mmCIF file of C-alpha atoms in Angstrom:
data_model
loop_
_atom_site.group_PDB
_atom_site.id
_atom_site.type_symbol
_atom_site.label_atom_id
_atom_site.label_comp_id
_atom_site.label_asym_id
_atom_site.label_seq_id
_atom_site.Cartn_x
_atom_site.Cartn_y
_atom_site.Cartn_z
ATOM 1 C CA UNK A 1 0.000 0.000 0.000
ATOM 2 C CA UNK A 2 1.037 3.196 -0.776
ATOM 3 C CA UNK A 3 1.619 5.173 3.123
ATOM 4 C CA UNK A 4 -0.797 6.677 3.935
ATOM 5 C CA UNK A 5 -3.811 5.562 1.487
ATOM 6 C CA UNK A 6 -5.517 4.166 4.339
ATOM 7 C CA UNK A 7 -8.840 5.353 3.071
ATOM 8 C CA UNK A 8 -11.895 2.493 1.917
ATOM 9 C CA UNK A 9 -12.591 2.208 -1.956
ATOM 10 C CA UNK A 10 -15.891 3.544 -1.441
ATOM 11 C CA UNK A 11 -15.000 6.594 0.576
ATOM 12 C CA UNK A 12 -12.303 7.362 -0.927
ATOM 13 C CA UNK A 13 -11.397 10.670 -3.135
ATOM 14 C CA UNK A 14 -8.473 9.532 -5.156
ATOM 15 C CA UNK A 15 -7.681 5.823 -6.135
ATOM 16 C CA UNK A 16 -4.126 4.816 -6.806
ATOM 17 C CA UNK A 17 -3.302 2.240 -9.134
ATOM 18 C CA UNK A 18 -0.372 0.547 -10.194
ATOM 19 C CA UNK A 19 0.159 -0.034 -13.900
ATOM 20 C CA UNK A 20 3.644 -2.756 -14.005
ATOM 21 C CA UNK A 21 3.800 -2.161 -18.227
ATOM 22 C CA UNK A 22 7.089 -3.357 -19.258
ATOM 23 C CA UNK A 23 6.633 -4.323 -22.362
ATOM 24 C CA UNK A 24 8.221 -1.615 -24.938
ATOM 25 C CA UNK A 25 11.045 0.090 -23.102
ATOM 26 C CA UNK A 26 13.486 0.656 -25.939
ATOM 27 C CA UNK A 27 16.951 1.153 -23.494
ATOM 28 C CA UNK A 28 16.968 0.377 -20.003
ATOM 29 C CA UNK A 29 13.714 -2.246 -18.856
ATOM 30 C CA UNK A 30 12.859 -2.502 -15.082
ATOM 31 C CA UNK A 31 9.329 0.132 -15.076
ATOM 32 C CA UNK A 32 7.352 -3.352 -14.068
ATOM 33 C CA UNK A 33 9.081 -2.918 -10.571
ATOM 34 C CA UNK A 34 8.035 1.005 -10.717
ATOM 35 C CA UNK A 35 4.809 0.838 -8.713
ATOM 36 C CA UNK A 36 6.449 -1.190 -5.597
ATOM 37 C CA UNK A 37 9.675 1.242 -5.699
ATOM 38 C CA UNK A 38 7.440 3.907 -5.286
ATOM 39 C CA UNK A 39 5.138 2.870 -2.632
ATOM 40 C CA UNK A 40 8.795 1.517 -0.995
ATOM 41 C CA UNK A 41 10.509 4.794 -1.074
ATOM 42 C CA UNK A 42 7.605 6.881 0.584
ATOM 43 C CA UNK A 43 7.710 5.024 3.794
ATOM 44 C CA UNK A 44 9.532 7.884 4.969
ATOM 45 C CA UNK A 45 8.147 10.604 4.086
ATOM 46 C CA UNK A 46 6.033 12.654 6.915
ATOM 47 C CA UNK A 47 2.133 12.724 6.859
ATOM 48 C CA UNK A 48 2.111 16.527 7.174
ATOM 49 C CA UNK A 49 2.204 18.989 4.169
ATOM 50 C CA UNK A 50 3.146 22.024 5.855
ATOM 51 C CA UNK A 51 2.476 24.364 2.378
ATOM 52 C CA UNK A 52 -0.783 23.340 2.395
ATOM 53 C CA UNK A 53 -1.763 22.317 6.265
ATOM 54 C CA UNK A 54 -2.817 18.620 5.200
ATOM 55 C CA UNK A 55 -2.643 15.545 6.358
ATOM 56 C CA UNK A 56 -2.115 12.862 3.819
ATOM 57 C CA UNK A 57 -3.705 10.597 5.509
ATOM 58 C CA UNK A 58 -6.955 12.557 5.921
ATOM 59 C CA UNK A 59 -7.589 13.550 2.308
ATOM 60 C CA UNK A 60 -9.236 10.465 1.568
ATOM 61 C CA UNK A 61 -6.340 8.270 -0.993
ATOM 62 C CA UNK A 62 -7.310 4.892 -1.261
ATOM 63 C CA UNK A 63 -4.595 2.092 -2.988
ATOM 64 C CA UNK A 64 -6.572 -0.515 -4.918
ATOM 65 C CA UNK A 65 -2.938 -2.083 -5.745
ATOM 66 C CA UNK A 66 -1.412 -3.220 -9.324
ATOM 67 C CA UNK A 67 -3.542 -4.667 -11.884
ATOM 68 C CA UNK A 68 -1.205 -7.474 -13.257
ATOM 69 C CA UNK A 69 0.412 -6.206 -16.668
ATOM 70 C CA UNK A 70 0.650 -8.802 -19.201
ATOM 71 C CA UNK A 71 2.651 -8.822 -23.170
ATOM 72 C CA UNK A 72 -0.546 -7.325 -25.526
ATOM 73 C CA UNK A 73 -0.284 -3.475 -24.198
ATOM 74 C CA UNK A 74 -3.733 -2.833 -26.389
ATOM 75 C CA UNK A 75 -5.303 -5.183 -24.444
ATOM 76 C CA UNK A 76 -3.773 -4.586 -21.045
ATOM 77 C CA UNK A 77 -4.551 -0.914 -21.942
ATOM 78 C CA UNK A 78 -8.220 -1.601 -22.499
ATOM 79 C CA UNK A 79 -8.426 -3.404 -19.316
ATOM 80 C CA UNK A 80 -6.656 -0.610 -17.397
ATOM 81 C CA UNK A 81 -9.046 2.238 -19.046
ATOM 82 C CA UNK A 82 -11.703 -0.036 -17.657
ATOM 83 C CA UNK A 83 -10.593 0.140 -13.768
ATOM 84 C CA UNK A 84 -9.636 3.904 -14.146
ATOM 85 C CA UNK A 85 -13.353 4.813 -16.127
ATOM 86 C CA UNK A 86 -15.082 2.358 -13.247
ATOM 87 C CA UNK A 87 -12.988 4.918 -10.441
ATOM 88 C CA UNK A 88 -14.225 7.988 -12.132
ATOM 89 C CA UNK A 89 -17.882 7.184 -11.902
ATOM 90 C CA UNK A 90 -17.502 6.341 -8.446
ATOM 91 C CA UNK A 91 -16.337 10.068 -8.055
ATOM 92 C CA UNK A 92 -12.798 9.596 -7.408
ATOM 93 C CA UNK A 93 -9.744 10.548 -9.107
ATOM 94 C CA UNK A 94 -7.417 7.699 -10.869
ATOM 95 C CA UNK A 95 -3.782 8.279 -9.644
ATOM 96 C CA UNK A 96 -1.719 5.585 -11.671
ATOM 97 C CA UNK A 97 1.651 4.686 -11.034
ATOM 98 C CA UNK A 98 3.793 3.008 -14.114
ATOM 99 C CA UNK A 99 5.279 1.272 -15.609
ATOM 100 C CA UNK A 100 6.355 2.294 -18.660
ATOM 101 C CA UNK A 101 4.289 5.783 -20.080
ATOM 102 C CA UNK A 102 2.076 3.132 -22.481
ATOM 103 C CA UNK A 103 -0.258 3.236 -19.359
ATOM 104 C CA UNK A 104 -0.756 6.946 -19.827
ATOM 105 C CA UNK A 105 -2.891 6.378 -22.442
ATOM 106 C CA UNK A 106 -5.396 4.501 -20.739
ATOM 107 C CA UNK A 107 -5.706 7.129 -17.973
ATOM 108 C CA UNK A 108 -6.534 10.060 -20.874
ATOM 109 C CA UNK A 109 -9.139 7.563 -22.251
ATOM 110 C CA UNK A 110 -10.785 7.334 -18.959
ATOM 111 C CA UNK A 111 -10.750 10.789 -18.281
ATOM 112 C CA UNK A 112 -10.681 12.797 -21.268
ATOM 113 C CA UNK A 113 -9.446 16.087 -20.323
ATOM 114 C CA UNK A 114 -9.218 19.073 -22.842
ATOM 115 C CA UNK A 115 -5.368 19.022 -22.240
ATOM 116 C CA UNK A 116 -2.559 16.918 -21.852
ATOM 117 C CA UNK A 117 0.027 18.090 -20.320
ATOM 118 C CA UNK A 118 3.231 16.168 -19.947
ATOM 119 C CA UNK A 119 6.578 16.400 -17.758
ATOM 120 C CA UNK A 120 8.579 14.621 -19.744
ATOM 121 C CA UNK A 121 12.181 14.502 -21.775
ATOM 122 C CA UNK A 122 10.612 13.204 -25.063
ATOM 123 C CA UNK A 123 8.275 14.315 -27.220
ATOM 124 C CA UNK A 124 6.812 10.876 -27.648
ATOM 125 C CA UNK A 125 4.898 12.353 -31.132
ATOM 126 C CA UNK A 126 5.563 9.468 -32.640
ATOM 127 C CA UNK A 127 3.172 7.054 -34.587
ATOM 128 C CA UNK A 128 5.346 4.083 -33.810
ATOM 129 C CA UNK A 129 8.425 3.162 -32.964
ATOM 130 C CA UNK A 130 10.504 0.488 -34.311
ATOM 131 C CA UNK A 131 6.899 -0.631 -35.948
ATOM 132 C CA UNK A 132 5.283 -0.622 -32.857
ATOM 133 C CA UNK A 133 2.505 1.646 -32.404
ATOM 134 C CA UNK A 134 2.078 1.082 -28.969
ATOM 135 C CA UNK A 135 5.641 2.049 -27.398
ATOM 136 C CA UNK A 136 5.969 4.406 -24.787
ATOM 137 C CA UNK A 137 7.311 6.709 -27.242
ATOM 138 C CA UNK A 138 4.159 7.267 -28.732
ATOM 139 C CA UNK A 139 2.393 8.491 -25.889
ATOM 140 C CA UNK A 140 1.628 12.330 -26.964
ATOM 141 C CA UNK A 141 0.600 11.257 -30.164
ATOM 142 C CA UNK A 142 -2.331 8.815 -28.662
ATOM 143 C CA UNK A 143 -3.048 11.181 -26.295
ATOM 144 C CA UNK A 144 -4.394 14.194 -29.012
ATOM 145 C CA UNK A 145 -6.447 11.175 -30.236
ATOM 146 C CA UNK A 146 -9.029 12.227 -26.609
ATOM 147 C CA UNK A 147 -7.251 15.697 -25.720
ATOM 148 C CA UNK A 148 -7.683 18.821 -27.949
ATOM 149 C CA UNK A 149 -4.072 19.963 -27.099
ATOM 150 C CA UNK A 150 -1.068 18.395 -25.490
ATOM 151 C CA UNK A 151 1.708 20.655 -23.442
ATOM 152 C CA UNK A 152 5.089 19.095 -23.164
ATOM 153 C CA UNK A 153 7.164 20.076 -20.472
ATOM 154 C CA UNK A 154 10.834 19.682 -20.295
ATOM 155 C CA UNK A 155 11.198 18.169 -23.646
ATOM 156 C CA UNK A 156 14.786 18.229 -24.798
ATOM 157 C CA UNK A 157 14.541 15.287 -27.499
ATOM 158 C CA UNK A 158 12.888 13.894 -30.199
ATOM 159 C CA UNK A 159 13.366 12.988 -33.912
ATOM 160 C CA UNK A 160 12.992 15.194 -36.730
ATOM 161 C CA UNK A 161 9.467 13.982 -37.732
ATOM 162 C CA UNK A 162 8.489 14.776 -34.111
ATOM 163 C CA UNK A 163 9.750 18.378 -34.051
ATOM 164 C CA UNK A 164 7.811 18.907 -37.260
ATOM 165 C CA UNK A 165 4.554 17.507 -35.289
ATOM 166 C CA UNK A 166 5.097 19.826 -32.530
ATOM 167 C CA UNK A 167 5.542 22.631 -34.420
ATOM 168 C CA UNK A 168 1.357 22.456 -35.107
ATOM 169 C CA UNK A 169 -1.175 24.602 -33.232
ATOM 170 C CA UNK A 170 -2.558 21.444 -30.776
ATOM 171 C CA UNK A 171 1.341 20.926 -29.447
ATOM 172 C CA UNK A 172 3.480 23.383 -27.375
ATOM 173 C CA UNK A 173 7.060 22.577 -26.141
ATOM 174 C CA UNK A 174 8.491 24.309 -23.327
ATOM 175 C CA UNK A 175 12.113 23.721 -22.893
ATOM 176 C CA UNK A 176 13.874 23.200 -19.849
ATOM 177 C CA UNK A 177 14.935 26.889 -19.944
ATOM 178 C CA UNK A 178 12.093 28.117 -20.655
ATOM 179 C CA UNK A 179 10.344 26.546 -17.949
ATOM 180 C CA UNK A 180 10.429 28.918 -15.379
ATOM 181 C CA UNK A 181 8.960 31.871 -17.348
ATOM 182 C CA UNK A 182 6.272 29.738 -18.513
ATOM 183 C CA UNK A 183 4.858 29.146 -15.215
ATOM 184 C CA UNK A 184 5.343 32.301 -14.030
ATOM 185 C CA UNK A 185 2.452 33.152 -17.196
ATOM 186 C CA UNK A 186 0.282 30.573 -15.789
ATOM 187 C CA UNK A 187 0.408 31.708 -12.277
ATOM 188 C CA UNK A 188 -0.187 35.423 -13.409
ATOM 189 C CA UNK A 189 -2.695 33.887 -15.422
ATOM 190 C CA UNK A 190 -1.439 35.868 -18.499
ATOM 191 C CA UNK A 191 -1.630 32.433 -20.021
ATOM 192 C CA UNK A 192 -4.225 30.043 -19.525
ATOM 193 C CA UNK A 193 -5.298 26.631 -19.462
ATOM 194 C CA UNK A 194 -8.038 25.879 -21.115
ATOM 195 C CA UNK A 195 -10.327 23.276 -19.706
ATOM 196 C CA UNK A 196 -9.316 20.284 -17.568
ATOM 197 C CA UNK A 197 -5.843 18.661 -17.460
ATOM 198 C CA UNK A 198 -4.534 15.084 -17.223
ATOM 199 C CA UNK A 199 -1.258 15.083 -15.748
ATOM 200 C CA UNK A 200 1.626 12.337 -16.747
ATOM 201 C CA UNK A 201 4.795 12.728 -15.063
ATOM 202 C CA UNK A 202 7.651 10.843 -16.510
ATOM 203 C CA UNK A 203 10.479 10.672 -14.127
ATOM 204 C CA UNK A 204 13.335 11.061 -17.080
ATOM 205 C CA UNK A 205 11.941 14.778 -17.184
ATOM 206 C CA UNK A 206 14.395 15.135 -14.391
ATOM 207 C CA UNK A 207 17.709 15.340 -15.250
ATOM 208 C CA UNK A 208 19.635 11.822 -14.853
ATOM 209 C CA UNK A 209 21.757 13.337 -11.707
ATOM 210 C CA UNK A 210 18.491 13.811 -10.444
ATOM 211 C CA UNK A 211 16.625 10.864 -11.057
ATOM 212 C CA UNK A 212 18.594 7.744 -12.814
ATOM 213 C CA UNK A 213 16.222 4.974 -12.020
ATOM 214 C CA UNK A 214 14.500 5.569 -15.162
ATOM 215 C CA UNK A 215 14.226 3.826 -18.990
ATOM 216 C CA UNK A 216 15.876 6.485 -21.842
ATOM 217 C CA UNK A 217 17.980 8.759 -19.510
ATOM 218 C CA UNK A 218 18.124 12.624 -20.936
ATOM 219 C CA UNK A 219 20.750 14.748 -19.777
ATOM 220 C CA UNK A 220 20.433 18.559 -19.185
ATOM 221 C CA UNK A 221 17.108 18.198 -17.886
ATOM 222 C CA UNK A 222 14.659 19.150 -15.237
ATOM 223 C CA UNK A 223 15.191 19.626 -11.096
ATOM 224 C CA UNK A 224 13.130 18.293 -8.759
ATOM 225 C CA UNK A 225 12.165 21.541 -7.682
ATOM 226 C CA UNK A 226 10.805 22.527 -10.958
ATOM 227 C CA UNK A 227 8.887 19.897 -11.423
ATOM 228 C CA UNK A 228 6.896 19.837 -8.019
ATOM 229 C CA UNK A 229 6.038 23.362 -9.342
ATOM 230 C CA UNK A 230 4.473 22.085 -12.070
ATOM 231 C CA UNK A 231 2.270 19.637 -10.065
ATOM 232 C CA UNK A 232 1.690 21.688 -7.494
ATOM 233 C CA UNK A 233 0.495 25.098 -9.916
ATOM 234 C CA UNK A 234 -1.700 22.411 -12.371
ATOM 235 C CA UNK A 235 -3.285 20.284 -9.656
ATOM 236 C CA UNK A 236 -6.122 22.143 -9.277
ATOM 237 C CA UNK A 237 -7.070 22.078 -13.421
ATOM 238 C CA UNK A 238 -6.467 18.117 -13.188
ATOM 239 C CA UNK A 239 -8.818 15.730 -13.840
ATOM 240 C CA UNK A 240 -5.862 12.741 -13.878
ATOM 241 C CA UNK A 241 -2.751 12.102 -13.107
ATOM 242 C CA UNK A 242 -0.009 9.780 -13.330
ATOM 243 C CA UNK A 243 3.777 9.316 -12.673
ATOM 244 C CA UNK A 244 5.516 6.600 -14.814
ATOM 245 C CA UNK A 245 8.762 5.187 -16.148
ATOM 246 C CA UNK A 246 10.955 4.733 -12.914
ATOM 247 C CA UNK A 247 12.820 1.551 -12.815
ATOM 248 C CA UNK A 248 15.001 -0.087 -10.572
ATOM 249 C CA UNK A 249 18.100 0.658 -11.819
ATOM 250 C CA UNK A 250 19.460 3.065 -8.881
ATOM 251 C CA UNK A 251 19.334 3.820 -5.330
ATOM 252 C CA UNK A 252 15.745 4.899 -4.972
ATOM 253 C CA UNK A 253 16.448 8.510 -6.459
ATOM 254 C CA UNK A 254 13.987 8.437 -9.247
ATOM 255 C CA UNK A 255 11.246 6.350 -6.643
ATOM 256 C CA UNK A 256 11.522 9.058 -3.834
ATOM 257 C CA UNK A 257 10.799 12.010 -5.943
ATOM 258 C CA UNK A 258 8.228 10.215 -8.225
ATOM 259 C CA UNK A 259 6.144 9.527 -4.887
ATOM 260 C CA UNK A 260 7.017 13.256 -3.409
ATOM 261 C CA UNK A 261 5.590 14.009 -6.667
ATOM 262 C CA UNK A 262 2.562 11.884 -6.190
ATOM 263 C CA UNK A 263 1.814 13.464 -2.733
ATOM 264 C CA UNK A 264 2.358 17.352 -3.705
ATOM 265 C CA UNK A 265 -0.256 16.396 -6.193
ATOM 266 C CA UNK A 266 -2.948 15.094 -3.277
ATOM 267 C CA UNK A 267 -1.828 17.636 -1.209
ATOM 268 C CA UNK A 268 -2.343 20.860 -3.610
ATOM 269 C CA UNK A 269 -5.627 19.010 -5.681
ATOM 270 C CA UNK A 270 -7.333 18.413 -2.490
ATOM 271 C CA UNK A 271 -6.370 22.025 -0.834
ATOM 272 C CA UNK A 272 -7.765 23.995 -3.752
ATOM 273 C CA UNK A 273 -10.961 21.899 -5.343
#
């Protein structure tokens, strides 16, 4: 169980999930130990969120645990966009925790936000990879199949097909360096959102000193720092979220901040809806 998630399925206000993919990682595999690394690495962490006065354990997170990933992704994702559709119309939000960032897809099926926004090293705008169409570096590209527009955070790589993608009106890239002035414009609200927002957080937005437990390592990339901005600033818009693609290839690095991550999220969502 993830600590603290102590709350009954039928009570509760946000359902975790884990979501073991492991099926298309192109470099480094492991993402099918992701969901226990991350439960494992927030033993520590204290109950109290002093920016926002809450107590995790009161905000009403319930763990339903992993649902057993098997080798056809389209089917496992069908399956998974099942649970997360079935946790919606019970009222709750889906909070999945990856695996590999296939199982992103699922969670903007079941909750079909106006946006997509995405921390995340890669542009994943492809329509396959490696004649797959159903690798985790396709991600963005099924996601504008439900969303109306996708945001990519941190994106520092991609091929030159992908660029071209993102240079249309439905995509915007913000660059590490840019990130800071970008959500300075969305917290002066001289830019805006429009609509509601599924969150993805893959870890290998963080740069690799940061967070090495992770697939298709990126350097120059984001801090930790920056990126619980960005969860904590878009929480409220959110109608999903998700953090994916840690592994188990380091000391628990990528695993502590992906369920930091996780928590700023409950934390700020449940302080300001």
């Amino acid at each position: 169980m993830f600590p603290g998630a102590v709350t009954d399925r039928e009570a509760a206000a946000y359902v975790i999930v884990g979501a073991p993919l492991d099926v298309s990682t192109t470099f480094q595999p492991g993402t099918r130990f992701g969901p226990d690394r991350v439960r494992l690495f927030a033993r520590s962490f204290e109950d109290y969120d002093h920016h926002t006065g809450g107590h995790f354990s009161e905000l009403g997170v319930h763990d339903d645990g992993d649902l057993h990933a098997w080798d056809d992704a389209e089917e496992y994702l069908t399956f998974l966009g099942g649970k997360l559709s079935d946790i919606r119309n019970e009222g709750a939000l889906p909070i999945l925790i990856g695996g590999e960032h296939t199982v992103s897809r699922a969670g903007v099926r079941a909750c079909e936000p106006d946006v997509f926004v995405a921390l995340d090293a890669h542009l994943d705008l492809r329509a396959e990879y490696d004649g797959n169409p159903s690798s985790h570096a396709t991600v963005t590209h099924h996601a504008l199949e439900t969303a109306d527009e996708a945001i990519i955070l941190g994106a520092r790589t991609g091929d030159e097909t992908e660029w071209e993608r993102a240079s249309a009106e439905d995509v915007t890239v913000v660059e590490p360096n840019e990130l800071s002035d970008w959500l300075a414009s969305v917290r002066d609200q001289s830019l805006a959102i429009d609509g509601s927002v599924y969150l993805s957080v893959d870890i290998d937005a963080a740069d690799p000193s940061v967070a090495p437990g992770t697939g298709t390592m990126e350097p120059f990339g984001l801090g930790a720092r920056e990126m619980q901005a960005v969860v904590r600033t878009l929480a409220p818009a959110c109608v999903g979220f998700d953090v994916v693609e840690v592994n188990d290839r380091d000391d628990g690095q990528a695993a502590t901040l992906a369920g930091k991550l996780l928590r700023s999220f409950v934390y700020q969502h449940a302080a300001d809806t």
